Amino acid sequence: MSADVQLNDVWIRFGDFVAARDVNIHIQEGEFFSFLGPSGCGKTTLLRAVSGFLDPSEGQVLIGGKDMAGIGPNKRPTALIFQNLALFPLMTVWENIAFSLEVKGIGKEERRKKANELLELIALPDQGEKMVNELSGGQKQRVAIARALAAEPDVLLLDEPLSALDLKLRQHMRTELRAIQQRVGITFIYITHDQGEALTMSDHVAVMSQGVIQQVADGSTIYDHPETAFVASFVGENNMFSGKITEVSEEYAVVETPSGMLRARRTKGKGGSLHRGDEAFVFIRPESLKFVNGSAFDNRVNANIKQQEFEGSFWQVFFDVEGNNRTVKLSMVNDGSTLPHEVGDRVELGFSADVAIATPAGELAAE
Amino acid sequence: MTSDHIRKSFSILFVLIFFAYLFGPLIIMSLTAFNSSSFPRVTPWECFSVEWFEFLTKDQKLIEGLQNSVFIGLGVVCLAVPMGLAGALMLTQVRERVRPWYYTITISPILVPGVVLGISTLLFWDRVGTMFGASRESVFYNGFFLTIIGQATFISAYTMLVFISRLQRFDRVQEEAALDLGATHVQTFRKILLPFLKPAIASAAVLAFLASFENYNTTVFTIVSESTLTTFLAAKVRHGINPSISALAVVIVVLTLLGAALHEAFKRRELAAEKESARVAKGEQKSRGAQSRFLFDPTVIMILLIFTAGLGTAYFAGTIGLDECKTEVLAEKRRIVQERIKKRQQKTMFQDAGRQALTPLTQEEIKKRQAAPGTSNFQGLFSPENLEEQVGTSKEETQDAPGRAGTENFQSIFAPRNLEEQVGSEEQKQSE
C-alpha cells in the first residue's frame, strides 16, 4: 500500500519564529520526494508535521486523503528514519526490526519470520542475533530501513539518514535506497541538505529556504530552470551578475550590469514577475561559459585569468571579471588538449542567452 | 634528594595517613571482634575466637531488630524507587525555566536534618490519625508504617538523583522512534525506557536499602515501640558493650566489601563487552570466550573463593583450640598475678622491717590490731598504699592464728586477686 501526502497552507510557528510558511505540496503516491535545503530551513520541521510529532499551527496534513489532525505518530501510516537512526541499543538486530510487530502483539515466531525476510531484503541475512552496536555504519543504516519497513507504512520518511556515513558508503546507499524504494513501491519522503542525494534519487525535489518552498520540480528542471535566485545559487554552481532590467520579452530579459548588457532566459512560475527597472540577477553555469574564439555569442564579458585548477576530467578556470566583484568560474572538459591561456591573460568570455537565466533579485544561498 | 623526590614522598606519606585515618578504626574494630576478651579491645590479645559471632546469633533482640531493619529497608525500596523514578521523569518533562526550582524542591529533603523529618513525620501522621479518629493501634501509629514513610521522604530524593544521572544519557529520540513504529506510550515506557533504566533501578534499590538500613536519626522518632538494628544497637551501647557489636560490624563490612568487589567485577565485564562489540563493529575478529556467563567469570570466581577461604579459616582458627587457649590464658593470668603478689610480699616485708626499725610498734598496738581485724581491714581500704602491708600482715597473722581464715577471705577480696594465696591458706587450714 502506498499513499499520497498533501500539505495544504501549512504554517508552523514556534513563538515568533516561523519554521514553515504557507507550504503547499502534493506528493504523489509511490514517488521518491526530496526536501532540499540548508540546515535550519525548516525541512525537518515539515517532516515532523507529517510524521505526527508536531501539529502545524495552521493548515492541513493529508495522508492518503485523510486529515491527520489530532492523530498521533503511532497511529499514522508513516514510519520515520531518524537522522541518528535511533536504533534500540538494548535489543538485537532482529528484535529491532520486529519491534513494530511486537507492539502490535504478533507472536514471536511470526516476528522472527518477518524479520528474516527483511534481513534478506537489506542483504544482511544471518545478522539477526547481533547487537546493534556490533554493526558498522552502513549496516545500521540498513537495519533502520528494515525496522521502518517492518511497520508496513504507506509513507516512509527519511531525515538525512546518510549524513553520518562516509562519502563512498553514502554513494552506495543512495543507489540502494532508490532500489529499495522501487522494490517496495511506497512513497518516500527524503530530507537532505546534500543536493547530490536529492538530484540523483528523487522523482521530485522541493527546494526550501527559511521556511519557504522555493521550487518543486524534478531534478533536471531544478538544475536547468531555477525559479528563484536562491534555487539558482543553491543547486549546483552558478556565476552571478547583478543589475537592472532594461528590456523584458516573453522568453528573455536584458539586464544591464556593470560588466555589460546581458541577455538571458527569464524565470517562469514563482519568480516570473520581472519588470523593467527591477533589480535582477543573471546566472550562468561554469560549464556553459566559454572562451570567445571568434564564434558568435549573445553575451560577452572581459576577464582576467586568476587561477587554473586541474581536476582530472575537468579544468576549472577562475576569472576576475570587469565590473563584478565575485570570482567567475569556467569548467571545461579535459579532452587532452592543453589550456589555451595562461594565468594573467586578458580574455573574452561568452555565453548564449538560452543557457543563462535571469531571476528577480532575492535571497541567495550562503556560500 | 631533589625537590621532586621530597614532593613524591610527601604525597605518599599523605596518602598513607589518609588511609590510616580512613580505615584505622575499621581495622581495629574488626580485630576486636576476634579477641576472646569480654571487652572490645586489641591489647592485651587473649585468644583468637569467633565466639562473639556465635554470641551474636543468640541475641534474640538483635535478630529481631535486624529483621525489622530488613523489612523496613524493603518497604522503603518499594516506595522510594518508584517515587524517585517518577520525580526524575517529571524533571525531564517540566519546562526549562521551571526545572531548577523543581529540582531544588525535590532535592530539599536531603538537606533537612533527619531528626526534623522524624519528628514531623510523627506529628503529621498523628494529626491525620486524629482527623480520622483512628485508634492507637491503627496504622497511623504503627512504627513500621511511620518509619517507612519517614525514611522514604528523603531516600526517594537519593534515588531520584540516581535516575536523573541515568536519564541524562538517554536518547529521547528512541522514544519517538518507538512511538513512530506504532507503540503506545505505555509500551514505549515498558519496552524502551524501563530496560534502559534497569541498572539505575538496581543501584537505586541498593542505595535506598542501605540508606534505610543504617538510618538512625529519623528512625529513632518514627519507630515508636518497635526497634530496628540501629536503635537496638544505640540502646545497647548505652548499657555497656561487648565484642559482639564488633562482630556484627565485621559481618557488615565483609558483606559490603564482597558486594563492592562483585559490583566492580560486573562493571569491568560490561566495559570489556562494550569495547569488544565496538571492535567487532570495526570488522575485527571476535576474541574467543569474551562473553562467558557472569558467574563463570574468572574474577568473580576468585573473589568468591577468597571470601569462602577467609570465612573457613576464621571459623576453624576461631573454634579449634579455643578452650585450651582460654585455659592457658587463665593460667597465665594467674601466674602473673601470683608473681606480682610475691613481689609485693617481698617489698612489704622489706618495708615493714624498715618501718618497724624506724617507729617500732608497741606490743600493745600489735595486740590491738590482732584483736580487731575489721579495723585493720578498714584501714587497709582507705589507705591503698597500705594494701601491701595489709597483705603482709595478714600473712603473718595467718601463720600466727590460722583460726581466723574467714576474715582473711574477706580481706583477700578487697586485696585484688589474692586467689592463689587464698587457696594456699585453705590448704594450710586443711593441713592443720
XYZ file of C-alpha atoms in Angstrom, chain A residues 2-307:
306
model
C 1.092 3.447 -0.756
C -0.427 6.832 -0.130
C -0.096 10.392 -1.311
C 0.728 13.230 1.054
C -0.754 16.696 0.822
C 0.375 19.744 2.712
C -2.279 22.460 2.407
C -1.438 26.013 3.512
C 0.756 24.699 6.263
C 2.252 27.198 8.675
C 4.395 26.108 11.610
C 5.362 28.660 14.219
C 7.462 28.431 17.370
C 6.652 31.630 19.199
C 7.758 34.395 16.868
C 9.830 32.089 14.743
C 8.212 30.787 11.571
C 9.607 27.377 10.652
C 7.280 26.787 7.702
C 5.497 29.461 5.765
C 2.423 28.704 3.707
C 3.596 25.350 2.395
C 1.526 23.765 -0.340
C 2.811 20.488 -1.703
C 1.224 17.435 -3.176
C 3.408 14.361 -3.039
C 2.167 11.627 -5.352
C 1.833 8.103 -4.065
C 4.776 5.843 -4.766
C 7.181 8.624 -5.614
C 10.567 9.470 -4.172
C 10.213 13.034 -2.996
C 13.022 15.123 -1.510
C 13.110 18.258 0.561
C 16.371 20.022 -0.166
C 17.638 22.982 1.771
C 20.387 24.286 4.005
C 20.263 23.313 7.670
C 17.709 25.291 9.618
C 15.442 25.868 6.648
C 12.517 24.056 8.255
C 12.590 20.820 6.310
C 12.889 18.592 9.387
C 10.032 20.502 10.989
C 7.846 19.746 7.988
C 8.774 16.092 8.241
C 7.823 16.029 11.901
C 4.487 17.531 10.976
C 3.941 14.704 8.512
C 5.025 12.007 10.985
C 2.837 13.472 13.715
C 5.391 14.652 16.277
C 4.047 18.159 15.947
C 0.870 19.712 14.630
C 1.011 22.566 12.138
C -0.055 25.920 13.544
C -2.248 26.362 10.520
C -3.221 24.276 7.550
C -3.759 20.591 6.943
C -1.674 17.487 6.524
C -3.460 14.818 4.485
C -2.116 11.321 4.076
C -3.996 9.141 1.602
C -6.653 11.859 1.521
C -7.280 11.659 5.268
C -6.783 14.645 7.530
C -4.171 13.776 10.120
C -5.089 16.459 12.649
C -5.082 15.013 16.171
C -3.712 11.657 15.071
C -0.537 10.710 16.968
C 2.640 9.409 15.372
C 1.848 5.868 16.472
C -1.472 5.935 14.618
C -0.242 7.384 11.334
C 0.607 5.214 8.351
C 4.117 6.677 8.317
C 7.478 5.428 9.503
C 10.375 7.733 10.163
C 14.057 7.003 9.791
C 15.840 9.322 12.159
C 18.968 11.267 11.466
C 20.860 9.335 14.146
C 18.810 6.208 13.268
C 17.646 5.773 16.898
C 18.054 2.022 16.845
C 17.335 0.392 20.197
C 20.752 -0.442 21.634
C 19.468 -2.985 24.149
C 17.837 -5.172 21.509
C 19.334 -7.461 18.951
C 19.110 -6.646 15.274
C 16.068 -8.825 14.662
C 14.283 -7.534 17.755
C 14.863 -4.025 16.472
C 13.392 -4.909 13.116
C 10.420 -6.715 14.612
C 9.647 -4.020 17.197
C 6.643 -2.669 15.320
C 5.210 -6.191 15.163
C 5.901 -6.806 18.818
C 3.904 -3.772 19.898
C 1.053 -4.991 17.735
C 1.075 -8.197 19.747
C 2.205 -10.502 16.969
C 3.718 -13.785 18.153
C 7.426 -14.343 18.348
C 7.519 -16.960 15.644
C 5.905 -14.734 13.053
C 8.003 -11.778 14.099
C 11.122 -13.787 13.605
C 9.972 -14.831 10.161
C 9.190 -11.304 9.076
C 12.484 -10.041 10.462
C 14.365 -12.670 8.472
C 12.547 -11.651 5.292
C 13.535 -8.049 5.830
C 17.110 -9.026 6.651
C 17.161 -10.698 3.243
C 15.807 -7.540 1.638
C 18.545 -5.370 3.129
C 21.173 -8.003 2.324
C 22.073 -8.739 5.926
C 20.982 -12.358 6.331
C 22.221 -14.216 9.451
C 22.992 -10.967 11.261
C 19.772 -11.023 13.283
C 21.320 -12.214 16.545
C 23.907 -9.453 16.689
C 23.559 -6.481 18.944
C 23.068 -3.187 17.163
C 26.407 -1.723 18.221
C 28.215 -4.660 16.688
C 27.199 -3.418 13.242
C 29.029 -0.995 11.018
C 27.546 2.348 10.000
C 26.153 1.141 6.695
C 24.686 -1.972 8.281
C 22.968 0.079 10.974
C 21.552 2.234 8.217
C 20.019 -0.761 6.526
C 18.655 -2.135 9.807
C 16.947 1.211 10.412
C 15.340 0.956 6.988
C 14.231 -2.607 7.643
C 12.803 -1.625 11.014
C 10.767 1.143 9.403
C 9.610 -1.103 6.576
C 8.501 -3.787 9.045
C 5.791 -1.418 10.219
C 4.421 -1.582 6.643
C 3.996 2.155 6.335
C 2.276 3.832 3.394
C 4.820 6.608 3.557
C 8.438 6.273 4.585
C 10.060 9.428 5.933
C 13.828 9.764 5.946
C 15.552 12.530 7.879
C 19.065 12.921 6.451
C 19.796 9.276 7.133
C 23.010 9.210 5.138
C 24.655 12.250 6.667
C 26.694 10.213 9.148
C 28.231 7.950 6.529
C 31.468 8.468 4.686
C 31.358 9.549 1.055
C 31.781 6.182 -0.621
C 29.205 4.457 1.553
C 26.853 7.364 1.044
C 27.002 6.993 -2.703
C 26.449 3.269 -2.387
C 23.498 3.737 -0.045
C 21.897 6.239 -2.444
C 21.618 3.593 -5.106
C 20.469 1.055 -2.568
C 17.778 3.334 -1.135
C 16.458 4.019 -4.590
C 16.418 0.299 -5.335
C 14.588 -0.480 -2.111
C 12.040 2.222 -2.842
C 11.335 0.793 -6.254
C 11.059 -2.717 -4.821
C 8.584 -1.874 -2.042
C 6.793 0.787 -4.082
C 5.763 3.065 -1.236
C 6.085 6.827 -1.018
C 9.489 8.006 0.232
C 9.899 11.495 1.612
C 13.542 12.281 1.916
C 15.142 15.196 3.717
C 18.633 16.331 2.859
C 20.938 19.285 2.562
C 23.018 17.365 0.017
C 21.857 18.277 -3.496
C 23.685 15.296 -4.963
C 21.453 12.962 -2.947
C 18.321 14.891 -3.810
C 19.025 15.107 -7.520
C 20.133 11.501 -8.012
C 17.414 9.739 -6.081
C 14.285 11.814 -6.332
C 11.372 11.944 -8.690
C 10.635 15.402 -7.364
C 12.589 17.844 -5.282
C 11.302 20.708 -3.163
C 13.958 23.329 -2.529
C 13.381 25.109 0.746
C 14.806 28.184 2.362
C 13.791 29.902 5.591
C 10.537 28.018 5.841
C 9.506 28.839 2.278
C 9.225 26.330 -0.544
C 11.218 27.911 -3.366
C 10.506 25.463 -6.127
C 9.064 21.977 -6.595
C 10.168 20.141 -9.708
C 12.142 17.161 -10.934
C 15.913 17.256 -10.643
C 16.811 18.455 -14.119
C 14.206 21.224 -14.043
C 15.560 22.400 -10.726
C 19.040 22.472 -12.199
C 18.285 23.933 -15.595
C 15.282 26.129 -14.872
C 15.630 27.507 -11.371
C 12.736 29.768 -10.485
C 14.342 31.899 -7.819
C 17.735 33.366 -7.098
C 18.004 31.047 -4.122
C 17.463 27.883 -6.148
C 19.863 29.083 -8.834
C 22.574 29.790 -6.285
C 21.938 26.783 -4.020
C 21.652 23.969 -6.541
C 24.852 23.332 -8.387
C 27.399 26.056 -9.057
C 26.481 29.290 -10.739
C 28.163 32.518 -11.716
C 26.111 35.556 -10.883
C 25.868 39.037 -12.341
C 23.519 41.575 -10.808
C 21.944 44.588 -12.477
C 18.731 46.282 -13.602
C 16.282 45.030 -16.201
C 16.145 47.195 -19.267
C 14.009 45.052 -21.508
C 11.577 42.137 -20.951
C 10.042 39.920 -23.590
C 8.006 36.684 -23.423
C 11.096 34.472 -23.202
C 14.027 36.711 -22.497
C 15.142 39.594 -20.368
C 18.006 42.016 -20.857
C 19.860 43.058 -17.716
C 22.228 45.964 -17.572
C 25.173 45.016 -15.374
C 28.477 46.766 -14.710
C 30.059 44.062 -16.876
C 27.802 44.872 -19.810
C 24.330 44.186 -21.151
C 23.418 40.533 -20.606
C 20.548 38.708 -22.305
C 19.122 35.651 -20.590
C 16.053 33.445 -20.396
C 13.644 34.787 -17.840
C 12.302 32.666 -14.977
C 8.791 31.330 -15.041
C 6.315 30.401 -12.319
C 7.019 31.735 -8.886
C 9.816 34.053 -9.963
C 8.005 35.150 -13.069
C 7.340 38.753 -12.233
C 10.110 40.628 -13.999
C 9.534 44.237 -14.969
C 11.591 46.982 -16.472
C 13.721 48.757 -13.933
C 13.603 45.840 -11.397
C 16.757 44.597 -9.748
C 17.661 41.257 -11.268
C 20.320 38.553 -11.266
C 21.746 36.714 -14.248
C 23.074 33.238 -13.600
C 25.374 31.259 -15.868
C 26.728 27.782 -15.057
C 30.516 27.308 -15.197
C 30.098 24.586 -17.811
C 28.068 26.937 -20.050
C 30.678 29.659 -20.000
C 33.070 29.589 -22.994
C 36.186 31.316 -24.262
C 35.311 33.516 -27.226
C 37.352 32.218 -30.123
C 35.798 34.080 -32.972
C 32.426 32.356 -32.544
C 29.319 34.446 -32.019
C 27.782 34.695 -28.525
C 24.767 36.614 -27.255
C 26.749 37.835 -24.278
C 30.390 38.763 -23.854
C 32.369 39.871 -20.808
C 36.003 40.822 -20.370
C 38.004 38.910 -17.783
C 41.479 38.249 -16.391
C 42.543 34.685 -15.635
C 43.247 34.475 -11.913
C 43.874 30.793 -11.367
